[in-house]
C-alpha positions as MATLAB code, in Angstrom:
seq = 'XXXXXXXXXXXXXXXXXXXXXXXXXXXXXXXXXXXXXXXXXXXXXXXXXXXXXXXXXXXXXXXXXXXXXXXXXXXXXXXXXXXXXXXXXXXXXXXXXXXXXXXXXXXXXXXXXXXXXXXXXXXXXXXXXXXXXXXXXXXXXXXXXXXXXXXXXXXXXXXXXXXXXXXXXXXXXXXXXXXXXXXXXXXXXXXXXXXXXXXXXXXXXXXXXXXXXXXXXXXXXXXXXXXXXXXXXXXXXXXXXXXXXXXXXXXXXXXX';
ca = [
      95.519  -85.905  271.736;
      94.743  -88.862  274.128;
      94.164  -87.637  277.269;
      91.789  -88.962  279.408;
      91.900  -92.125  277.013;
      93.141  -95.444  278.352;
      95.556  -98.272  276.159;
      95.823 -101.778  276.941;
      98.292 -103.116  275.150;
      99.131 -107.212  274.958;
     102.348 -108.284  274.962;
     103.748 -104.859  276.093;
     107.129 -105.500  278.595;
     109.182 -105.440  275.589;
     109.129 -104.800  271.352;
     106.747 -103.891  269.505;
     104.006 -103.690  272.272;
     106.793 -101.559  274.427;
     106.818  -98.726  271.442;
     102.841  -98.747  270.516;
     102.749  -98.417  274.709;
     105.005  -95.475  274.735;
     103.801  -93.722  271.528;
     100.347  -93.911  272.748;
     101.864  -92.423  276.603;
     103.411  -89.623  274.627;
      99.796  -88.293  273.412;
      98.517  -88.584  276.813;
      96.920  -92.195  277.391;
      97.015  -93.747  280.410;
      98.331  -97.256  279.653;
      97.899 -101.026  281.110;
     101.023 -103.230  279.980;
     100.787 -106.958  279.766;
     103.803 -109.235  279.064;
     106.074 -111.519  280.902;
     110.202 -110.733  281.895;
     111.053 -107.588  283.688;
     107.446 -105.623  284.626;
     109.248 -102.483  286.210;
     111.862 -101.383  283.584;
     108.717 -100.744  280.824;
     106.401  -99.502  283.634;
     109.309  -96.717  284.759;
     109.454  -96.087  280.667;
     106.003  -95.579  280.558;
     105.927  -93.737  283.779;
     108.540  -91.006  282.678;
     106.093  -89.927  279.833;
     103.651  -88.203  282.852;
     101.394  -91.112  282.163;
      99.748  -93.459  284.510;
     100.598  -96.903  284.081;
      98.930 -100.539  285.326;
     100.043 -104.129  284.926;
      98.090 -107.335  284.829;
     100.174 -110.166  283.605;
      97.491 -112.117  282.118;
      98.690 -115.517  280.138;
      97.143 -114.384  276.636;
      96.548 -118.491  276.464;
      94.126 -118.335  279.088;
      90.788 -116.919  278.434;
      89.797 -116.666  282.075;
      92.842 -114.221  283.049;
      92.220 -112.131  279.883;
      88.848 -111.933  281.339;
      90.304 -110.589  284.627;
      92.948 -108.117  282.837;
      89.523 -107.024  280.967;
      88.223 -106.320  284.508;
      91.240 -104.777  285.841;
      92.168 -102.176  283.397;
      88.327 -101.294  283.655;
      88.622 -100.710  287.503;
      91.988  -99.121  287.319;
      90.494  -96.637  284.429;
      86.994  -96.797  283.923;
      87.198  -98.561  280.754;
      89.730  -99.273  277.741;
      89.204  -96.920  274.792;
      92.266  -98.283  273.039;
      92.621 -101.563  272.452;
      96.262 -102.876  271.113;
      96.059 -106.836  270.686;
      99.946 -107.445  270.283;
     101.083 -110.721  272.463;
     102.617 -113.197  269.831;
     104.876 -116.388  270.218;
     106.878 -118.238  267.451;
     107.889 -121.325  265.993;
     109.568 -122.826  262.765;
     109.028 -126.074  261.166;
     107.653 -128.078  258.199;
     104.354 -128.778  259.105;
     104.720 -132.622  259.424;
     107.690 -131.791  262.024;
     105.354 -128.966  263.809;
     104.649 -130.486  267.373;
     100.343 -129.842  267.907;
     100.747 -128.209  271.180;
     103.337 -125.557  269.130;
     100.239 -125.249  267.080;
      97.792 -124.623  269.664;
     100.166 -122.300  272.066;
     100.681 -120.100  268.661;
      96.843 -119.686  267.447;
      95.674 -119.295  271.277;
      98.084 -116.214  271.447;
      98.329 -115.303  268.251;
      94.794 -115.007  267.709;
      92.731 -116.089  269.976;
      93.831 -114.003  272.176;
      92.720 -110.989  270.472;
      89.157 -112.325  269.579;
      88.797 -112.512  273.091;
      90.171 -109.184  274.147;
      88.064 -107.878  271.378;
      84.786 -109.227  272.603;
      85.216 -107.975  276.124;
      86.343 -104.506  275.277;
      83.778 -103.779  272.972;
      80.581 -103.137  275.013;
      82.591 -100.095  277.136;
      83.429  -98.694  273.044;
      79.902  -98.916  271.470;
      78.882  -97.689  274.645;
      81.021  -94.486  274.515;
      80.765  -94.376  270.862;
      84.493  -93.913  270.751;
      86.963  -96.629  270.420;
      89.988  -98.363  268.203;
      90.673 -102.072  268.157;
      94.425 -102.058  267.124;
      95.192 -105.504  265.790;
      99.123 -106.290  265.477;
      99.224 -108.967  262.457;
     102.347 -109.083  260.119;
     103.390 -108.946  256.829;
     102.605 -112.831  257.451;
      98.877 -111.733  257.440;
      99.127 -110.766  253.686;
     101.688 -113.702  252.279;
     103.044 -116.672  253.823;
     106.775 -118.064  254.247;
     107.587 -121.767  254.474;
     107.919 -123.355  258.083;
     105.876 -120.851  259.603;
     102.499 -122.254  259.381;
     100.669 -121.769  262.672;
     101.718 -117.948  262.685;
     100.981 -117.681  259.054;
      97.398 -119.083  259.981;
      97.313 -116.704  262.825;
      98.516 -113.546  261.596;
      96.230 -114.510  258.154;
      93.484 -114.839  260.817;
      93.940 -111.123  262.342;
      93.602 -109.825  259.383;
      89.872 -111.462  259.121;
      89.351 -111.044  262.005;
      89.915 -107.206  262.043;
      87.637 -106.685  258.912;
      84.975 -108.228  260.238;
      85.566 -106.103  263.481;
      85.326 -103.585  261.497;
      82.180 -104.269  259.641;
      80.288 -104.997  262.386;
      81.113 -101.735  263.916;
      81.026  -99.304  260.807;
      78.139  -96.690  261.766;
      79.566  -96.786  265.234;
      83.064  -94.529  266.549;
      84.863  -97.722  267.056;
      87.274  -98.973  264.523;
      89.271 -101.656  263.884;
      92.608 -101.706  261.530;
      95.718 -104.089  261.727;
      99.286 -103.441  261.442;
     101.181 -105.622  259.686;
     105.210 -105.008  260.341;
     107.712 -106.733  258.015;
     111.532 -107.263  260.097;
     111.070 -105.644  262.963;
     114.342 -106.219  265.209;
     112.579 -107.591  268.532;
     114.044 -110.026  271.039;
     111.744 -112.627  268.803;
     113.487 -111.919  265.621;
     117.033 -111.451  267.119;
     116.891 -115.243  267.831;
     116.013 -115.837  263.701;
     119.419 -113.182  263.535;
     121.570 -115.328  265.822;
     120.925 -118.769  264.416;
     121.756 -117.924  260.797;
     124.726 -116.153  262.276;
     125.203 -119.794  264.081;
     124.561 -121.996  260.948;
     126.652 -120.119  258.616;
     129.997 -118.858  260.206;
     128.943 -115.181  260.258;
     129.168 -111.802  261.938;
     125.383 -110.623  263.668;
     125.879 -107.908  260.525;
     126.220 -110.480  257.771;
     122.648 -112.743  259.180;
     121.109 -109.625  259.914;
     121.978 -108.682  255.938;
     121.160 -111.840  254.698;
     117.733 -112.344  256.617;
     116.509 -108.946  255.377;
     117.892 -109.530  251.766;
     115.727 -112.687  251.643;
     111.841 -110.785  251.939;
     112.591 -107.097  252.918;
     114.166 -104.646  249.655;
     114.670 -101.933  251.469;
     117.169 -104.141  253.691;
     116.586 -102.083  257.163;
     114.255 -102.957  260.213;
     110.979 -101.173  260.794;
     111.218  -99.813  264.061;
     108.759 -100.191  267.201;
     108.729  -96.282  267.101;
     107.582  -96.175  263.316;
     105.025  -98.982  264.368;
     103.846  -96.455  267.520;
     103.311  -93.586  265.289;
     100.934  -95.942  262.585;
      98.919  -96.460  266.025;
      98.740  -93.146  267.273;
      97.410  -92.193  263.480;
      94.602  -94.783  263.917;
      94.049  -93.360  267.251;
      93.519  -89.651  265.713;
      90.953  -87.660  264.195;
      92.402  -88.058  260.668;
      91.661  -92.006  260.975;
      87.921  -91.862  261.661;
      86.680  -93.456  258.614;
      89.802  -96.178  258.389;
      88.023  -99.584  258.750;
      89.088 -102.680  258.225;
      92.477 -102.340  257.136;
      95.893 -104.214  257.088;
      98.207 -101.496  256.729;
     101.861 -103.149  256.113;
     105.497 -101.291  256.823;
     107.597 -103.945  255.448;
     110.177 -102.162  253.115;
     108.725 -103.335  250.469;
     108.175 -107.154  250.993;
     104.289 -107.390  250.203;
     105.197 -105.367  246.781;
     107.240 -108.046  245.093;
];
């Protein structure tokens, strides 16, 4: 379905940004991973699905090396049809313990990140009249937990930010949607697993119970595969007149 189509995907050597990648290979798109950690174990993944497959590793901080990724995927590809804005840090505190350069790392990544992305890819989209802007938010872009406030902001900032995406491109083929993933059991959230395990005495089965059992009813992970295949739909024929929309897989969570 995607041949001939190129994915950049943010945040892409490992999690969520890893599946997207990969579902997005498997219909044929050439793809441009971005991430830090080990750059040739994804890139072989990628590889194997008789894709081609770049790297920039662009610090999604930094506005001048998103600038050059930008450039790079262009010159690799021609242009990126598919964007995926994915890269996203973490950090918990009460807001009066929340150190401001936490703050600042989290919305620069977290969202800034993917304005800029955004703004750069465009042109090449309106100009082709075919494009989707893929925005990775969270269930944390529809409701808010405590001691999470800068990604809160963030992901709550996606989600505007996609709509208005959206808007500004509705008579055009480029669209704009966000996914917004409840638990999904990356390296990010494994660390959230391991220190209630820590804390509390327990077995990784009894924090990984308990953390679910807290937001999630139907008590299981989303998976980065499930999350691939809600991309690939945005990406197809059947999703041509989906604007502006934060579509959550979160067992349940934003329903209570």
């Amino acid at each position: 379905m995607l041949s001939g189509k190129t994915a950049l995907v943010t945040g892409s050597t490992s999690g969520i940004g890893l599946g997207i990648a990969k579902a997005l290979a498997r219909q044929g798109a050439n793809i441009v991973l971005n991430g830090f950690g080990d750059v040739e174990g994804p890139k072989a993944e990628v590889a194997a699905l008789g894709v081609k497959v770049a790297y920039h590793g662009a610090d999604m901080s930094k506005p001048a090396e998103i600038e050059e990724m930008m450039k790079y995927a262009a010159a690799q590809f021609g242009r990126v049809d598919i964007l995926v804005n994915n890269a996203g840090i973490q950090h918990v505190a009460r807001i009066e313990d929340f150190p401001p350069e936490r703050w600042d790392a989290i919305i620069a990544i977290n969202l800034s990140s993917a304005f800029h992305a955004t703004r750069l890819a465009l042109p090449a989209m309106k100009a082709a009249n075919w494009g989707r802007i893929i925005n990775v938010a969270s269930v944390h872009g529809l409701v808010a937990s405590a001691e999470k406030s800068a990604y809160v902001a963030a992901k709550h900032g996606i989600v505007g930010l996609t709509k208005v995406t959206a808007l500004e491109n509705a008579t055009t083929g480029v669209t704009c949607n966000a996914i917004c993933p409840g638990w999904v059991l990356t390296p990010l959230v494994q660390k959230q697993v391991d220190a209630k395990a820590q804390a509390n005495g327990w077995s990784n089965e009894e924090a990984t119970r308990a953390l679910l059992g807290e937001k999630e009813p139907s008590l299981q992970f989303t998976t980065p595969e499930e999350l691939g295949e809600l991309a690939v739909f945005f990406c197809s024929p059947a999703a041509n007149n989906v604007r502006g929309v934060a579509w959550n897989m979160d067992g349940g969570w934003a329903a209570q």
